[in-house]
Amino acid sequence: MSDRSVVSLNGAWHIIVDPYENGYYDYRLQPTSDGYFRNAKPRTKSDRIEYDFSRSPTLEVPGDWNSQRPELFLYEGTIWYQRTFEQRLAPGTRVFLEFGAAAQRATVWLNGALLGHHEGAFTPFSFEVTGALLQGTNDLVVKVDNTRRREAIPTVNTDWWNYGGLTRDVRLHICPQTRIADVFLQLGRGSRSTFLGHVKLEGPDAAGQNLQLEIQELGISQHLETDASGTAVLSFEAAPSLWSPDSPKLYEVTVTSARDLFRDRIGFRSLEARSGEIFLNGEPLFLRGISLHEEAPGGGRRAHSAEHAENLLARAKELGCNFVRLAHYPHNEHMVRAADRLGLLVWSEIPVYWTIDWENANTLENARQQLRENVLRDRNRAAVALWSVANETPVSEARTLFLGTLIADVRALDPTRLITAALEHRYVNETTVLIDDPLGADLDVLGCNEYIGWYDGLPEKCDRITWQSAYDKPLVISELGADALSGFHADPLTRFSEEFQESFYQRQIEMLRRIPFLRGLSPWILVDFRSPRRPLPGIQDMWNRKGLLAPDGTKKKAFFVLQQFYRELSQAGVGTLGLRS
Ligand code: GCB
């Protein structure tokens, strides 16, 4: 039996736009005890209160603020969110307030009491509110700030829109006093039958508890007992039908404790990288991928629902993909769950992007926190194959040390996945590029972004390039791409035309066939996306146009080039497709 339930706090929240943080600081720039978090009301006609949530406009949660009100299109700063909810605390229960994400930093108050802060726009966080909850009407206030900061993750400079707000689901999670706080269950690295993981209880009776783990369809029924820390280690043998993109089998897994029930649908598959290959369920794998930003179909706003996820991933499937790179930050949980159901392997990453403040201890701490939150949320998803720790970071000792810490963290949190990063390459002569970033030594799979034919020469340049690697490791070209405005037709040398992009893909594919250690690609990008770095009038208008699809879903010519290549690859299999080996 379970005392668990979930109450959604999605819907319309009142907001106050507060660019000067007037609701937080007094005129000496000291935090005030009298801020908007009090949601105060005048008690007499003489009271001076200069804000009123109940008469302020509303925004939908989940959702970014930029796309909901024209005046917030480019807004970067603070917005206060407020709503009330009715709740009563049942005896013997605890209540947690959970945010899917708040972009980028949030401070949360319940009934005027500070619950805490969170930094990082793309990962979940929660606060226990059992003690702060009133029996009846409760008042919840969240200050959300999306100001870009040099020392933040990501830093000030990115090629995507700085969407702010309560961008993902908000809910109350009602649990028993002693709750199942974490379940991790996967096949060990490279194994097709050895399950490993753990169950963690949290609460007054966490130690020495009996638990039952069931995977009925597999005939698994395991009795477990928690140790003094409330943990029970999982380790058993079974022969599951293995999850794969062609057969995304999920099993219903339950864990029962005295008062709690955990239930999830989990897939099991084996993954490993050795001798320059990636193996899925013992078979060599080629990753036919595409990169995606977290923008909803139609474009120009954050995706946040299962429908958005299904729609985006269906387009990747139509392209012939078995793999998606969820760039450049953890996407919402609906995406990874949809990938699990639809059969798409996932590259998951945190926004350690370009030039981070490598020597700043707080920056490292925040990167570690975001990584931990991402891995803990998604490590039961069979779809997740690769954890990536960075994108196009400049080589330096400080950078490599920083990323080395992240890599050690991932290995400790999840020994079952492969670790990668999107690296850069360098020219050793006019026609030879080499991947020798020292970080490569620490990765299972090399990622590399390259724009030969777009930022680097014209498409015909691809014909002359030879690739080398300092490592005997599989390579995924994690980006390649060229801008094209959907419907703009010209000759193949005219920038931004569909024909330029088409010819770029044709030449790139011929070059890729000549990379002996290539084991996958995730071109940039499935759909055009919003970016303030792209001002060209009539062409970009603040969109990055490297999509194979326009925001309305119209296919550009290059879509069919890549689709054809993927058809060929899926029929030929690794090693026989013209990839020189
Ligand atoms: C890159 C970045 C990606 C950009 C892309 C571009 O290398 O990783 O975030 O959007 O290039 O279009 O320039």
Coordinates of C-alpha atoms and ligand atoms in Angstrom, one line a residue:
M1 CA 0.0 0.0 0.0
S2 CA 1.1 3.6 -0.5
D3 CA 0.4 6.9 1.0
R4 CA 1.8 8.6 -2.1
S5 CA 0.0 11.1 -4.3
V6 CA 0.7 14.0 -6.5
V7 CA -1.0 17.4 -6.7
S8 CA -0.3 19.5 -9.8
L9 CA 0.4 23.2 -9.2
N10 CA 0.4 23.9 -13.0
G11 CA -1.9 26.6 -14.3
A12 CA -2.1 30.4 -14.1
W13 CA 0.2 32.0 -11.6
H14 CA 0.1 35.8 -10.9
I15 CA 3.3 37.6 -11.8
I16 CA 5.1 40.8 -11.0
V17 CA 7.9 41.9 -13.4
D18 CA 10.7 43.3 -11.2
P19 CA 13.7 44.4 -13.2
Y20 CA 15.3 46.3 -10.2
E21 CA 14.5 43.5 -7.7
N22 CA 12.5 46.0 -5.8
G23 CA 10.5 43.2 -4.1
Y24 CA 13.7 41.8 -2.6
Y25 CA 16.1 44.7 -1.8
D26 CA 15.5 48.0 0.1
Y27 CA 16.9 51.3 -1.2
R28 CA 20.3 50.5 0.4
L29 CA 20.3 47.3 -1.6
Q30 CA 19.9 45.2 1.6
P31 CA 17.5 42.2 1.5
T32 CA 14.2 43.5 3.0
S33 CA 12.1 41.6 5.5
D34 CA 9.1 43.2 3.8
G35 CA 9.5 41.9 0.3
Y36 CA 6.9 40.6 -2.2
F37 CA 7.3 37.1 -0.8
R38 CA 5.0 38.3 2.1
N39 CA 2.2 38.8 -0.4
A40 CA 0.9 41.5 2.0
K41 CA -2.5 43.1 1.7
P42 CA -3.5 46.5 3.1
R43 CA -5.5 46.0 6.3
T44 CA -6.6 49.6 6.5
K45 CA -7.2 52.2 3.9
S46 CA -4.0 54.0 5.1
D47 CA -1.7 51.0 4.7
R48 CA 0.9 51.6 2.0
I49 CA 1.6 48.4 0.0
E50 CA 2.8 49.1 -3.5
Y51 CA 2.2 45.7 -5.1
D52 CA -0.8 43.4 -5.4
F53 CA -0.4 39.9 -6.9
S54 CA -4.1 39.4 -7.1
R55 CA -4.5 42.3 -9.4
S56 CA -1.3 41.5 -11.4
P57 CA -1.3 39.6 -14.7
T58 CA -0.8 35.9 -15.0
L59 CA 1.5 33.5 -16.8
E60 CA 0.9 29.8 -17.6
V61 CA 3.1 27.4 -15.7
P62 CA 4.8 25.4 -17.2
G63 CA 6.0 27.8 -19.8
D64 CA 8.7 30.4 -20.5
W65 CA 7.7 34.0 -20.0
N66 CA 9.3 35.2 -23.3
S67 CA 6.7 33.7 -25.5
Q68 CA 3.7 34.5 -23.4
R69 CA 3.7 38.3 -23.4
P70 CA 5.2 40.4 -26.1
E71 CA 6.9 42.8 -23.7
L72 CA 8.8 39.8 -22.2
F73 CA 10.2 38.6 -25.5
L74 CA 13.8 39.7 -24.7
Y75 CA 13.4 40.1 -20.9
E76 CA 16.3 39.2 -18.7
G77 CA 15.8 39.8 -15.1
T78 CA 13.5 38.9 -12.2
I79 CA 9.8 38.0 -12.2
W80 CA 7.9 37.0 -9.1
Y81 CA 5.4 34.2 -9.5
Q82 CA 2.6 33.7 -6.9
R83 CA -0.3 31.3 -6.5
T84 CA -2.4 29.8 -3.7
F85 CA -3.4 26.2 -3.3
E86 CA -5.6 24.3 -0.9
Q87 CA -3.9 21.5 1.0
R88 CA -4.4 19.6 4.3
L89 CA -1.6 17.5 5.8
A90 CA -2.9 14.0 6.5
P91 CA -1.5 12.4 9.6
G92 CA 1.7 10.4 9.0
T93 CA 2.5 12.1 5.7
R94 CA 5.1 14.4 4.4
V95 CA 4.8 16.9 1.6
F96 CA 7.5 17.9 -0.9
L97 CA 7.2 20.8 -3.3
E98 CA 8.9 19.9 -6.6
F99 CA 9.9 22.0 -9.6
G100 CA 10.7 20.4 -12.9
A101 CA 12.9 23.4 -13.5
A102 CA 13.1 27.2 -13.0
A103 CA 15.1 29.2 -15.5
Q104 CA 17.7 30.1 -14.3
R105 CA 17.7 30.7 -10.5
A106 CA 14.8 30.5 -8.1
T107 CA 14.1 31.5 -4.5
V108 CA 11.0 30.0 -3.0
W109 CA 8.7 31.0 -0.1
L110 CA 5.7 29.2 1.3
N111 CA 3.3 31.3 3.5
G112 CA 6.1 33.9 3.9
A113 CA 8.7 31.4 5.1
L114 CA 11.9 31.0 3.0
L115 CA 12.2 27.4 1.6
G116 CA 15.5 27.9 -0.2
H117 CA 17.3 28.7 -3.5
H118 CA 18.1 26.8 -6.6
E119 CA 20.5 27.6 -9.5
G120 CA 20.4 25.9 -12.8
A121 CA 17.7 26.3 -15.5
F122 CA 17.2 22.7 -16.6
T123 CA 17.2 20.3 -13.7
P124 CA 14.6 19.5 -11.0
F125 CA 14.7 20.5 -7.3
S126 CA 12.4 20.1 -4.4
F127 CA 11.9 21.3 -0.8
E128 CA 10.2 19.5 2.0
V129 CA 7.2 21.7 3.1
T130 CA 5.6 19.5 5.7
G131 CA 6.4 22.0 8.5
A132 CA 5.6 25.1 6.5
L133 CA 2.2 23.9 5.2
L134 CA -1.0 25.5 6.6
Q135 CA -4.2 23.4 6.9
G136 CA -6.3 25.0 4.1
T137 CA -5.1 27.9 1.9
N138 CA -1.4 28.1 1.3
D139 CA 0.4 31.0 -0.4
L140 CA 3.4 30.1 -2.7
V141 CA 5.8 32.8 -4.0
V142 CA 8.8 32.1 -6.3
K143 CA 11.3 34.7 -7.4
V144 CA 12.7 33.6 -10.8
D145 CA 15.8 35.4 -12.3
N146 CA 17.2 34.6 -15.7
T147 CA 20.0 37.2 -15.7
R148 CA 23.0 35.9 -17.6
R149 CA 26.2 35.8 -15.5
R150 CA 29.8 35.3 -16.4
E151 CA 30.4 32.7 -13.7
A152 CA 27.1 30.7 -14.2
I153 CA 26.5 27.4 -16.0
P154 CA 25.8 28.3 -18.9
T155 CA 27.8 31.5 -19.0
V156 CA 26.8 34.8 -20.7
N157 CA 27.5 33.6 -24.2
T158 CA 25.3 31.0 -25.8
D159 CA 23.7 30.4 -29.2
W160 CA 20.2 29.9 -27.8
W161 CA 17.4 31.9 -26.4
N162 CA 17.6 32.8 -22.7
Y163 CA 14.0 31.6 -21.9
G164 CA 13.1 32.5 -18.3
G165 CA 10.4 31.3 -15.9
L166 CA 8.8 28.3 -14.4
T167 CA 9.4 26.3 -17.5
R168 CA 8.4 22.8 -16.3
D169 CA 5.8 21.2 -14.1
V170 CA 5.3 22.2 -10.5
R171 CA 3.7 19.8 -8.1
L172 CA 3.3 18.6 -4.5
H173 CA 4.4 15.1 -3.8
I174 CA 2.7 13.6 -0.8
C175 CA 4.7 10.7 0.8
P176 CA 4.7 8.6 3.9
Q177 CA 7.0 9.4 6.8
T178 CA 9.5 6.9 5.6
R179 CA 9.6 7.1 1.8
I180 CA 11.3 5.4 -1.1
A181 CA 13.6 8.3 -2.0
D182 CA 15.6 6.7 -4.8
V183 CA 15.6 3.5 -7.0
F184 CA 18.3 2.8 -9.5
L185 CA 18.1 -0.3 -11.6
Q186 CA 20.0 -1.1 -14.8
L187 CA 22.1 -3.8 -16.3
G188 CA 25.8 -3.6 -15.5
R189 CA 28.0 -2.1 -18.1
G190 CA 28.4 -4.5 -21.0
S191 CA 26.2 -7.1 -19.3
R192 CA 23.0 -8.7 -20.7
S193 CA 21.9 -10.4 -17.5
T194 CA 23.5 -8.9 -14.4
F195 CA 21.3 -6.3 -12.8
L196 CA 22.7 -3.7 -10.4
G197 CA 21.5 -0.7 -8.5
H198 CA 20.0 0.2 -5.1
V199 CA 16.9 1.3 -3.3
K200 CA 17.2 4.1 -0.7
L201 CA 14.6 4.8 2.0
E202 CA 14.5 8.2 3.7
G203 CA 12.7 8.9 7.0
P204 CA 12.6 7.9 10.6
D205 CA 12.3 4.2 9.9
A206 CA 14.6 3.9 7.0
A207 CA 17.1 1.4 8.6
G208 CA 16.4 -2.3 8.8
Q209 CA 13.3 -2.2 6.6
N210 CA 11.9 -5.0 4.5
L211 CA 11.4 -4.2 0.8
Q212 CA 10.0 -6.2 -2.1
L213 CA 11.2 -5.6 -5.6
E214 CA 9.1 -7.1 -8.4
I215 CA 9.5 -7.4 -12.2
Q216 CA 6.5 -9.6 -12.7
E217 CA 7.0 -10.1 -16.4
L218 CA 10.5 -11.4 -15.7
G219 CA 9.5 -13.6 -12.8
I220 CA 11.7 -11.4 -10.5
S221 CA 10.6 -11.1 -6.9
Q222 CA 13.4 -10.0 -4.6
H223 CA 13.3 -9.6 -0.9
L224 CA 15.6 -6.8 0.3
E225 CA 16.5 -5.3 3.6
T226 CA 17.9 -1.8 4.1
D227 CA 21.1 -1.2 6.0
A228 CA 21.7 1.4 8.7
S229 CA 21.8 4.1 6.1
G230 CA 18.4 3.1 4.6
T231 CA 20.0 1.6 1.5
A232 CA 19.5 -1.9 0.0
V233 CA 21.9 -2.8 -2.7
L234 CA 20.5 -4.6 -5.8
S235 CA 22.3 -7.4 -7.6
F236 CA 20.7 -10.3 -9.4
E237 CA 20.7 -12.2 -12.6
A238 CA 17.8 -12.5 -15.1
A239 CA 17.4 -12.7 -18.9
P240 CA 15.3 -9.7 -20.0
S241 CA 14.2 -9.0 -23.6
L242 CA 16.7 -6.3 -24.3
W243 CA 15.7 -2.7 -25.0
S244 CA 16.9 -1.3 -28.4
P245 CA 15.7 1.3 -30.8
D246 CA 14.0 -1.5 -32.9
S247 CA 12.4 -3.1 -29.9
P248 CA 12.0 -0.5 -27.0
K249 CA 10.8 -3.0 -24.5
L250 CA 10.0 -1.6 -21.0
Y251 CA 9.2 -3.6 -17.9
E252 CA 7.0 -2.6 -15.0
V253 CA 9.2 -2.5 -11.9
T254 CA 7.7 -2.0 -8.4
V255 CA 9.4 -1.7 -5.1
T256 CA 7.1 -1.9 -2.0
S257 CA 8.0 -0.9 1.5
A258 CA 5.8 -0.9 4.6
R259 CA 4.0 2.3 3.5
D260 CA 5.3 3.3 0.1
L261 CA 5.2 2.0 -3.4
F262 CA 7.6 2.9 -6.2
R263 CA 6.4 2.1 -9.8
D264 CA 8.2 2.8 -13.0
R265 CA 8.5 1.3 -16.5
I266 CA 12.2 0.6 -17.1
G267 CA 14.1 -0.9 -20.1
F268 CA 17.3 -3.0 -19.8
R269 CA 20.1 -3.1 -22.4
S270 CA 23.8 -3.5 -22.4
L271 CA 26.1 -0.8 -23.6
E272 CA 29.9 -0.7 -23.9
A273 CA 32.7 0.9 -25.9
R274 CA 35.9 -0.9 -26.7
S275 CA 38.3 -1.3 -29.6
G276 CA 36.9 1.7 -31.4
E277 CA 33.4 0.4 -31.4
I278 CA 30.2 1.0 -29.5
F279 CA 28.2 -2.1 -28.6
L280 CA 24.5 -2.2 -27.9
N281 CA 23.4 -5.6 -26.6
G282 CA 26.6 -7.1 -27.9
E283 CA 26.2 -5.8 -31.4
P284 CA 28.3 -3.0 -33.0
L285 CA 26.2 0.1 -33.2
F286 CA 26.2 3.1 -35.5
L287 CA 24.4 6.2 -34.1
R288 CA 22.1 7.7 -36.8
G289 CA 21.3 10.9 -34.9
I290 CA 20.1 14.4 -34.9
S291 CA 20.6 17.3 -32.4
L292 CA 17.6 19.0 -30.8
H293 CA 17.0 22.1 -28.8
E294 CA 14.1 22.1 -26.3
E295 CA 11.7 24.2 -28.4
A296 CA 8.1 23.2 -28.9
P297 CA 6.8 22.3 -32.3
G298 CA 6.0 25.6 -34.1
G299 CA 9.2 27.0 -32.5
G300 CA 10.0 30.1 -30.4
R301 CA 9.0 28.7 -27.0
R302 CA 10.2 26.0 -24.6
A303 CA 8.8 22.5 -25.0
H304 CA 7.4 21.2 -21.7
S305 CA 4.8 18.4 -22.4
A306 CA 4.6 14.8 -23.4
E307 CA 2.9 15.8 -26.6
H308 CA 5.7 18.2 -27.5
A309 CA 8.2 15.4 -26.9
E310 CA 6.3 12.8 -29.0
N311 CA 5.9 15.2 -31.8
L312 CA 9.6 16.2 -31.9
L313 CA 10.9 12.7 -31.6
A314 CA 8.5 11.4 -34.3
R315 CA 10.2 13.8 -36.7
A316 CA 13.6 12.3 -35.7
K317 CA 12.2 8.9 -36.3
E318 CA 10.9 9.9 -39.7
L319 CA 14.4 11.1 -40.5
G320 CA 15.6 7.6 -39.8
C321 CA 17.3 8.2 -36.5
N322 CA 18.1 5.7 -33.8
F323 CA 19.7 8.5 -31.7
V324 CA 19.1 12.1 -30.5
R325 CA 21.5 14.6 -29.0
L326 CA 19.4 16.6 -26.5
A327 CA 21.4 19.8 -26.7
H328 CA 22.7 21.8 -24.8
Y329 CA 21.2 21.1 -21.4
P330 CA 19.0 18.5 -19.8
H331 CA 15.7 18.5 -21.6
N332 CA 12.4 18.0 -19.6
E333 CA 11.7 14.5 -18.3
H334 CA 8.9 14.0 -21.0
M335 CA 11.6 13.9 -23.6
V336 CA 13.7 11.1 -22.1
R337 CA 10.6 9.1 -21.3
A338 CA 9.3 9.5 -24.8
A339 CA 12.7 8.4 -26.1
D340 CA 12.4 5.3 -23.9
R341 CA 9.0 4.5 -25.4
L342 CA 9.8 5.3 -29.0
G343 CA 13.2 3.7 -29.1
L344 CA 15.7 6.5 -29.5
L345 CA 19.1 6.5 -27.8
V346 CA 19.9 9.7 -26.1
W347 CA 23.0 11.9 -25.6
S348 CA 22.3 13.9 -22.5
E349 CA 24.3 17.0 -21.5
I350 CA 24.7 19.9 -19.1
P351 CA 25.2 23.5 -20.3
V352 CA 29.0 23.5 -19.8
Y353 CA 29.2 25.4 -23.0
W354 CA 32.1 27.4 -24.6
T355 CA 34.1 29.5 -22.1
I356 CA 33.1 28.7 -18.6
D357 CA 34.8 30.3 -15.6
W358 CA 37.0 27.3 -15.1
E359 CA 38.9 28.5 -12.0
N360 CA 35.9 29.5 -10.0
A361 CA 35.1 26.9 -7.3
N362 CA 31.4 28.0 -7.1
T363 CA 31.0 27.5 -10.9
L364 CA 32.4 24.0 -10.6
E365 CA 30.1 23.2 -7.7
N366 CA 27.1 24.4 -9.7
A367 CA 28.2 22.3 -12.7
R368 CA 28.5 19.3 -10.4
Q369 CA 25.1 19.9 -8.9
Q370 CA 23.4 20.2 -12.3
L371 CA 25.1 17.0 -13.5
R372 CA 24.0 15.2 -10.4
E373 CA 20.4 16.4 -10.7
N374 CA 20.4 15.3 -14.3
V375 CA 21.9 11.9 -13.7
L376 CA 19.7 11.1 -10.7
R377 CA 16.6 12.0 -12.6
D378 CA 17.3 9.9 -15.7
R379 CA 19.6 7.1 -14.9
N380 CA 16.8 4.5 -15.1
R381 CA 16.0 5.5 -18.7
A382 CA 17.3 2.8 -21.1
A383 CA 17.3 5.4 -23.8
V384 CA 20.1 7.4 -22.2
A385 CA 23.4 6.0 -23.6
L386 CA 25.8 8.9 -23.3
W387 CA 26.4 11.5 -20.6
S388 CA 28.2 14.5 -22.0
V389 CA 30.1 16.8 -19.7
A390 CA 30.9 19.7 -22.1
N391 CA 30.4 21.4 -25.5
E392 CA 33.3 23.0 -27.5
T393 CA 35.4 24.0 -24.5
P394 CA 38.8 25.6 -25.1
V395 CA 41.7 23.3 -24.2
S396 CA 43.5 24.4 -21.0
E397 CA 44.8 22.8 -17.9
A398 CA 42.1 24.4 -15.7
R399 CA 39.4 23.3 -18.1
T400 CA 40.6 19.7 -18.2
L401 CA 40.8 19.6 -14.4
F402 CA 37.2 21.0 -14.1
L403 CA 35.8 18.5 -16.6
G404 CA 37.8 15.6 -15.0
T405 CA 35.9 16.3 -11.8
L406 CA 32.6 16.1 -13.6
I407 CA 33.6 12.8 -15.3
A408 CA 34.6 11.2 -12.0
D409 CA 31.2 12.3 -10.6
V410 CA 29.3 10.7 -13.5
R411 CA 31.2 7.5 -13.2
A412 CA 30.4 7.3 -9.4
L413 CA 26.7 8.1 -9.9
D414 CA 26.2 5.8 -12.9
P415 CA 28.8 3.2 -13.8
T416 CA 26.6 1.8 -16.6
R417 CA 26.6 4.6 -19.2
L418 CA 29.3 5.9 -21.6
I419 CA 30.9 9.3 -21.1
T420 CA 31.5 11.8 -23.9
A421 CA 32.0 15.5 -24.6
A422 CA 31.7 17.5 -27.8
L423 CA 35.3 18.4 -28.6
E424 CA 36.9 20.5 -31.2
H425 CA 39.5 19.4 -33.8
R426 CA 42.6 21.1 -35.2
Y427 CA 44.4 21.2 -38.5
V428 CA 47.8 19.6 -38.6
N429 CA 48.2 20.6 -42.3
E430 CA 45.9 22.1 -44.9
T431 CA 44.0 18.9 -45.5
T432 CA 44.3 16.9 -42.3
V433 CA 42.3 17.4 -39.1
L434 CA 43.2 15.8 -35.9
I435 CA 41.3 15.1 -32.7
D436 CA 43.8 15.2 -29.9
D437 CA 42.1 17.2 -27.1
P438 CA 43.7 15.8 -23.9
L439 CA 40.2 15.3 -22.5
G440 CA 39.7 12.5 -25.0
A441 CA 41.9 10.3 -22.8
D442 CA 39.1 10.3 -20.1
L443 CA 36.1 9.7 -22.5
D444 CA 34.5 6.5 -23.6
V445 CA 33.3 8.0 -26.8
L446 CA 34.8 11.0 -28.6
G447 CA 32.3 13.7 -29.7
C448 CA 33.4 16.4 -32.2
N449 CA 31.6 19.4 -33.6
E450 CA 32.8 20.4 -37.1
Y451 CA 31.5 22.9 -39.7
I452 CA 33.8 22.2 -42.6
G453 CA 32.0 23.8 -45.5
W454 CA 30.1 26.4 -43.4
Y455 CA 32.3 28.3 -40.9
D456 CA 35.3 26.7 -42.5
G457 CA 35.4 27.1 -46.3
L458 CA 32.8 26.1 -48.8
P459 CA 31.2 22.6 -49.0
E460 CA 33.7 21.4 -51.6
K461 CA 36.4 21.7 -49.0
C462 CA 35.0 18.4 -47.4
D463 CA 36.4 16.5 -50.5
R464 CA 40.0 17.3 -49.5
I465 CA 39.9 16.6 -45.7
T466 CA 41.3 13.5 -44.0
W467 CA 40.5 12.8 -40.4
Q468 CA 42.9 11.5 -37.7
S469 CA 42.4 10.7 -34.1
A470 CA 45.0 10.4 -31.3
Y471 CA 42.7 7.9 -29.6
D472 CA 41.6 4.4 -30.5
K473 CA 38.0 5.3 -29.6
P474 CA 34.7 5.6 -31.4
L475 CA 33.9 9.0 -32.8
V476 CA 30.5 10.7 -32.9
I477 CA 30.4 13.8 -35.0
S478 CA 28.2 15.6 -32.6
E479 CA 27.5 18.6 -34.8
L480 CA 27.8 19.6 -38.5
G481 CA 25.4 22.0 -40.2
A482 CA 24.7 24.9 -42.4
D483 CA 22.0 27.6 -42.4
A484 CA 19.1 27.6 -44.9
L485 CA 16.0 29.6 -44.9
S486 CA 13.1 27.3 -45.8
G487 CA 11.7 28.3 -49.2
F488 CA 14.8 30.3 -50.3
H489 CA 16.0 28.6 -53.5
A490 CA 19.2 29.5 -55.4
D491 CA 22.3 27.8 -56.7
P492 CA 24.4 25.7 -54.3
L493 CA 27.0 28.4 -53.7
T494 CA 24.4 30.9 -52.4
R495 CA 24.6 31.1 -48.6
F496 CA 21.3 30.5 -46.8
S497 CA 19.7 28.8 -49.7
E498 CA 18.2 25.3 -49.4
E499 CA 20.5 24.2 -52.2
F500 CA 23.6 25.4 -50.3
Q501 CA 22.5 23.3 -47.3
E502 CA 21.7 20.4 -49.5
S503 CA 25.1 20.4 -51.2
F504 CA 26.8 20.9 -47.8
Y505 CA 25.1 17.7 -46.5
Q506 CA 26.0 15.8 -49.7
R507 CA 29.7 16.7 -49.4
Q508 CA 29.8 16.2 -45.6
I509 CA 28.4 12.7 -46.0
E510 CA 31.0 11.8 -48.6
M511 CA 33.7 13.0 -46.1
L512 CA 32.1 11.1 -43.2
R513 CA 32.3 7.9 -45.2
R514 CA 36.1 8.3 -45.2
I515 CA 36.5 8.5 -41.4
P516 CA 37.4 5.0 -40.4
F517 CA 36.7 5.5 -36.7
L518 CA 33.3 7.2 -37.2
R519 CA 30.5 5.5 -35.2
G520 CA 27.8 8.0 -35.3
L521 CA 26.6 11.6 -36.0
S522 CA 24.1 14.1 -34.7
P523 CA 24.0 16.9 -37.2
W524 CA 23.0 20.4 -36.2
I525 CA 19.9 20.5 -36.0
L526 CA 16.4 19.0 -36.4
V527 CA 14.4 22.3 -36.3
D528 CA 15.4 26.0 -36.6
F529 CA 15.5 27.6 -33.2
R530 CA 15.5 31.1 -31.7
S531 CA 18.8 32.7 -31.1
P532 CA 19.6 36.4 -30.4
R533 CA 23.0 35.9 -32.1
R534 CA 21.4 35.7 -35.5
P535 CA 20.2 39.1 -36.6
L536 CA 20.4 38.9 -40.5
P537 CA 17.1 40.5 -41.7
G538 CA 14.9 38.5 -44.0
I539 CA 17.0 35.4 -43.5
Q540 CA 17.6 34.8 -39.8
D541 CA 15.5 37.3 -37.9
M542 CA 16.8 35.9 -34.7
W543 CA 16.5 32.3 -35.7
N544 CA 19.4 29.9 -36.1
R545 CA 18.4 28.4 -39.5
K546 CA 20.5 25.2 -39.4
G547 CA 17.3 23.2 -39.0
L548 CA 16.5 20.4 -41.5
L549 CA 13.0 21.5 -40.7
A550 CA 11.5 25.0 -40.5
P551 CA 9.7 25.8 -37.3
D552 CA 6.4 24.9 -38.9
G553 CA 7.7 21.5 -39.7
T554 CA 8.3 22.1 -43.4
K555 CA 11.2 19.9 -44.6
K556 CA 14.2 21.5 -46.3
K557 CA 16.0 19.7 -49.2
A558 CA 18.8 18.6 -46.9
F559 CA 16.3 16.6 -44.8
F560 CA 16.0 14.2 -47.7
V561 CA 19.7 13.9 -48.1
L562 CA 20.3 12.8 -44.5
Q563 CA 17.2 10.6 -44.6
Q564 CA 18.6 8.8 -47.6
F565 CA 22.0 8.3 -45.9
Y566 CA 20.3 6.9 -42.8
R567 CA 18.2 4.5 -44.9
E568 CA 21.4 3.3 -46.5
L569 CA 23.2 3.0 -43.1
S570 CA 20.3 1.1 -41.5
Q571 CA 20.2 -1.4 -44.3
A572 CA 24.0 -1.8 -44.7
G573 CA 25.0 -2.0 -41.0
V574 CA 28.3 -1.0 -39.6
G575 CA 31.4 -1.8 -41.5
T576 CA 29.7 -2.4 -44.9
L577 CA 28.4 1.0 -45.7
G578 CA 31.3 2.6 -47.5
L579 CA 32.7 3.7 -44.2
R580 CA 36.3 2.8 -44.7
S581 CA 37.6 0.5 -41.9
Ligands
GCB1 C1 28.1 25.2 -32.4 C2 27.4 25.2 -31.1 C3 25.9 25.3 -31.3 C4 25.6 26.4 -32.3 C5 26.2 26.0 -33.7 C6 26.0 27.1 -34.7 O1 29.2 24.8 -32.6 O2 27.7 24.0 -30.4 O3 25.3 25.6 -30.1 O4 24.3 26.7 -32.4 O5 27.5 25.8 -33.5 O6 24.9 27.1 -35.4 O7 26.9 27.9 -34.9

